[in-house]
Coordinates of N, CA and C in Angstrom, one line a residue:
I13 N 11.9 -13.8 -6.9 CA 12.4 -12.5 -7.1 C 13.9 -12.5 -7.2
A14 N 14.5 -11.9 -8.2 CA 16.0 -11.8 -8.4 C 16.4 -10.4 -8.3
S15 N 17.5 -10.1 -7.7 CA 18.0 -8.8 -7.6 C 19.6 -8.7 -7.7
K16 N 20.1 -7.6 -8.1 CA 21.5 -7.4 -8.2 C 21.7 -5.9 -8.0
W17 N 22.7 -5.6 -7.2 CA 23.0 -4.1 -6.9 C 24.5 -3.9 -7.0
E18 N 24.8 -2.6 -7.2 CA 26.2 -2.2 -7.1 C 26.3 -0.7 -6.8
I19 N 27.4 -0.3 -6.3 CA 27.6 1.1 -6.0 C 29.0 1.5 -6.7
G20 N 28.9 2.6 -7.5 CA 30.1 3.0 -8.2 C 30.0 4.5 -8.5
D21 N 31.1 5.2 -8.2 CA 31.1 6.7 -8.5 C 29.9 7.4 -7.9
G22 N 29.5 7.0 -6.7 CA 28.4 7.7 -6.0 C 27.0 7.3 -6.5
V23 N 26.9 6.3 -7.4 CA 25.6 5.9 -8.0 C 25.3 4.5 -7.5
F24 N 24.1 4.4 -6.9 CA 23.6 3.1 -6.5 C 22.7 2.6 -7.7
T25 N 23.0 1.3 -8.1 CA 22.2 0.7 -9.2 C 21.6 -0.6 -8.7
L26 N 20.3 -0.7 -8.9 CA 19.6 -1.9 -8.5 C 18.8 -2.5 -9.7
S27 N 19.0 -3.8 -10.0 CA 18.2 -4.4 -11.0 C 17.4 -5.5 -10.3
V28 N 16.1 -5.5 -10.6 CA 15.2 -6.5 -9.9 C 14.2 -7.1 -10.9
T29 N 14.0 -8.4 -10.8 CA 13.0 -9.1 -11.6 C 12.0 -9.7 -10.7
I30 N 10.7 -9.3 -11.0 CA 9.6 -9.8 -10.2 C 8.8 -10.8 -11.1
P31 N 8.6 -12.0 -10.6 CA 7.9 -13.0 -11.5 C 6.5 -12.6 -11.8
A32 N 6.0 -13.2 -12.9 CA 4.6 -13.0 -13.3 C 3.6 -13.3 -12.2
N33 N 2.5 -12.6 -12.2 CA 1.4 -12.7 -11.3 C 1.8 -12.5 -9.8
T34 N 2.8 -11.7 -9.6 CA 3.3 -11.3 -8.3 C 3.5 -9.8 -8.2
S35 N 3.7 -9.3 -7.0 CA 4.1 -7.9 -6.8 C 5.1 -7.9 -5.7
A36 N 5.8 -6.8 -5.5 CA 6.8 -6.7 -4.5 C 7.0 -5.3 -4.0
T37 N 7.4 -5.1 -2.8 CA 7.8 -3.8 -2.2 C 9.3 -3.8 -2.2
V38 N 9.8 -2.7 -2.8 CA 11.3 -2.6 -3.0 C 11.7 -1.3 -2.3
T39 N 12.7 -1.3 -1.4 CA 13.2 -0.2 -0.7 C 14.5 0.2 -1.3
L40 N 14.6 1.5 -1.7 CA 15.8 2.1 -2.3 C 16.5 2.9 -1.2
P41 N 17.6 2.4 -0.6 CA 18.2 3.1 0.6 C 18.9 4.4 0.1
G42 N 18.9 5.4 0.9 CA 19.6 6.6 0.7 C 19.1 7.3 -0.6
A43 N 17.8 7.2 -0.9 CA 17.3 7.8 -2.2 C 16.4 8.9 -1.9
A44 N 16.2 9.8 -3.0 CA 15.2 10.8 -3.0 C 14.4 10.6 -4.3
N45 N 13.1 10.7 -4.2 CA 12.2 10.5 -5.3 C 12.7 11.2 -6.6
Q46 N 13.0 12.4 -6.5 CA 13.4 13.2 -7.7 C 14.7 12.7 -8.4
S47 N 15.5 12.0 -7.7 CA 16.8 11.6 -8.2 C 16.8 10.2 -8.8
I48 N 15.7 9.4 -8.7 CA 15.7 8.0 -9.1 C 15.4 8.0 -10.6
R49 N 16.2 7.1 -11.3 CA 16.0 6.9 -12.7 C 15.6 5.4 -12.9
L50 N 14.6 5.2 -13.7 CA 14.1 3.8 -14.1 C 14.4 3.6 -15.5
D51 N 15.3 2.7 -15.8 CA 15.7 2.5 -17.2 C 16.2 3.7 -17.9
G52 N 16.9 4.6 -17.1 CA 17.5 5.8 -17.6 C 16.6 7.0 -17.7
K53 N 15.3 6.8 -17.3 CA 14.4 7.9 -17.3 C 13.8 8.3 -16.0
S54 N 13.3 9.4 -15.8 CA 12.7 9.8 -14.5 C 11.6 8.8 -14.1
L55 N 11.5 8.6 -12.8 CA 10.5 7.6 -12.3 C 9.1 8.0 -12.7
P56 N 8.4 7.2 -13.5 CA 7.1 7.5 -13.9 C 6.0 7.6 -12.8
G57 N 5.0 8.4 -13.0 CA 4.0 8.6 -12.0 C 3.2 7.3 -11.8
S58 N 3.3 6.4 -12.7 CA 2.5 5.1 -12.6 C 3.1 4.2 -11.6
V59 N 4.4 4.5 -11.1 CA 5.0 3.6 -10.1 C 4.7 4.2 -8.7
E60 N 4.0 3.4 -7.9 CA 3.6 3.8 -6.6 C 4.8 3.9 -5.7
N61 N 5.1 5.1 -5.1 CA 6.3 5.3 -4.3 C 6.0 6.3 -3.2
K62 N 6.8 6.2 -2.2 CA 6.7 7.1 -1.1 C 8.1 7.3 -0.4
Q63 N 8.4 8.5 0.0 CA 9.6 8.8 0.7 C 9.4 8.4 2.1
D64 N 10.4 7.6 2.7 CA 10.4 7.1 4.0 C 11.7 7.4 4.7
G65 N 11.8 8.6 5.2 CA 13.1 9.1 5.7 C 14.1 9.2 4.6
N66 N 15.3 8.5 4.7 CA 16.3 8.6 3.7 C 16.1 7.5 2.6
N67 N 14.9 6.8 2.6 CA 14.7 5.8 1.7 C 13.4 6.1 0.8
V68 N 13.3 5.4 -0.3 CA 12.1 5.5 -1.1 C 11.6 4.0 -1.2
V69 N 10.3 3.9 -0.9 CA 9.7 2.6 -0.9 C 8.8 2.5 -2.2
L70 N 9.0 1.5 -3.0 CA 8.2 1.3 -4.2 C 7.4 0.1 -4.2
K71 N 6.2 0.1 -4.8 CA 5.3 -1.0 -4.9 C 5.4 -1.3 -6.4
L72 N 5.8 -2.5 -6.8 CA 6.0 -2.9 -8.2 C 5.3 -4.2 -8.5
G73 N 4.8 -4.2 -9.7 CA 4.2 -5.4 -10.3 C 5.2 -6.3 -11.0
S74 N 4.8 -7.4 -11.6 CA 5.8 -8.2 -12.3 C 6.5 -7.5 -13.4
G75 N 7.7 -7.9 -13.6 CA 8.5 -7.3 -14.6 C 10.0 -7.2 -14.2
T76 N 10.8 -6.6 -15.1 CA 12.2 -6.4 -14.8 C 12.5 -4.9 -14.8
Y77 N 13.1 -4.4 -13.7 CA 13.4 -3.0 -13.5 C 14.8 -2.7 -13.2
S78 N 15.3 -1.6 -13.7 CA 16.7 -1.2 -13.4 C 16.7 0.3 -12.9
F79 N 17.0 0.4 -11.6 CA 17.0 1.7 -11.0 C 18.4 2.2 -10.8
A80 N 18.6 3.5 -10.9 CA 19.9 4.2 -10.6 C 19.6 5.5 -10.0
Y81 N 20.5 5.9 -9.0 CA 20.4 7.2 -8.3 C 21.6 7.5 -7.6
H82 N 21.9 8.8 -7.3 CA 23.0 9.2 -6.5 C 22.5 9.0 -5.0
Y83 N 23.2 8.1 -4.3 CA 22.8 7.8 -3.0 C 23.4 8.8 -1.9
T84 N 22.7 8.8 -0.8 CA 23.1 9.7 0.3 C 23.1 8.8 1.6
F85 N 24.2 8.3 2.0 CA 24.3 7.5 3.2 C 25.0 8.3 4.3

């Protein structure tokens, strides 16, 4: 699994690559479900997610993902 993140102008950006035939649990700190963008679009219903306090926990299959949202720390 490879990941890269940055914070700029109040936006948290996370890029993650999950290898073929694997899955991962990804936690987005300081996030709210309705504010998360995946590849510039609203988070699709096909992505399993749950709000856990100030974080959003995602269950992801193999692939490359780019998330962005206004964080609240």
